[in-house]
């Protein structure tokens, strides 16, 4: 698939919808925020799965500012989820949200999940989770299991999780997630593959995972997407983003 062929958001005649979703580790907005905003806007997402959102002084103000600059709204997460954050466009109808804090391991950073259930037009409910897993292999594997449990607990047939997995596809935690869910890049590779570090990307540690029934149309780093400048990708933050186009089935009738 050509980089210019990333599907646009739309509602199909059968009631299914195409949703653009972006996953991005923003390093607490400590880098070039204007560059970050330009990248997000150029990707035109319906959902943004943020990791390392601001968590301390006036964190809600910082999250709201980023949402406003990108023509999005805050959906859930932030400090109350230990960093993961969800943003959405006005296209989304929100059923419910919940911020989850995971058990704290001594000597490790606190982790959590930003979760929500949303609908787009006449689509079926979609459960979504933004995550940032541990740097410690054993804890990361356990958190991958907790992520699967949380996706199941959302109670929706269709789910999507995205975030900074902190390991590559051959890692135990990554493989645990991909065992029952579609790894977006593996299913529909598009754009660039590797997300870290931005200046010489060689690791794919950021990913989308979609449940069966969600059709992954395209997924990858939007490094050549029209409107996304290489200079902005290098200065926005210390990860490259992952953009996905997902088709969500129509809501059941009758």
Coordinates of C-alpha atoms in Angstrom, one line a residue, residues 11 15 17 91-93 119-123:
X11 CA -19.0 5.8 7.4
X15 CA -23.0 1.1 8.7
X17 CA -17.0 2.9 10.0
X91 CA -17.0 12.2 15.8
X92 CA -17.0 9.9 18.8
X93 CA -19.9 9.3 21.1
X119 CA -19.1 4.6 19.2
X120 CA -18.7 6.3 15.8
X121 CA -22.0 6.9 13.9
X122 CA -23.8 3.6 13.7
X123 CA -20.8 1.5 14.7

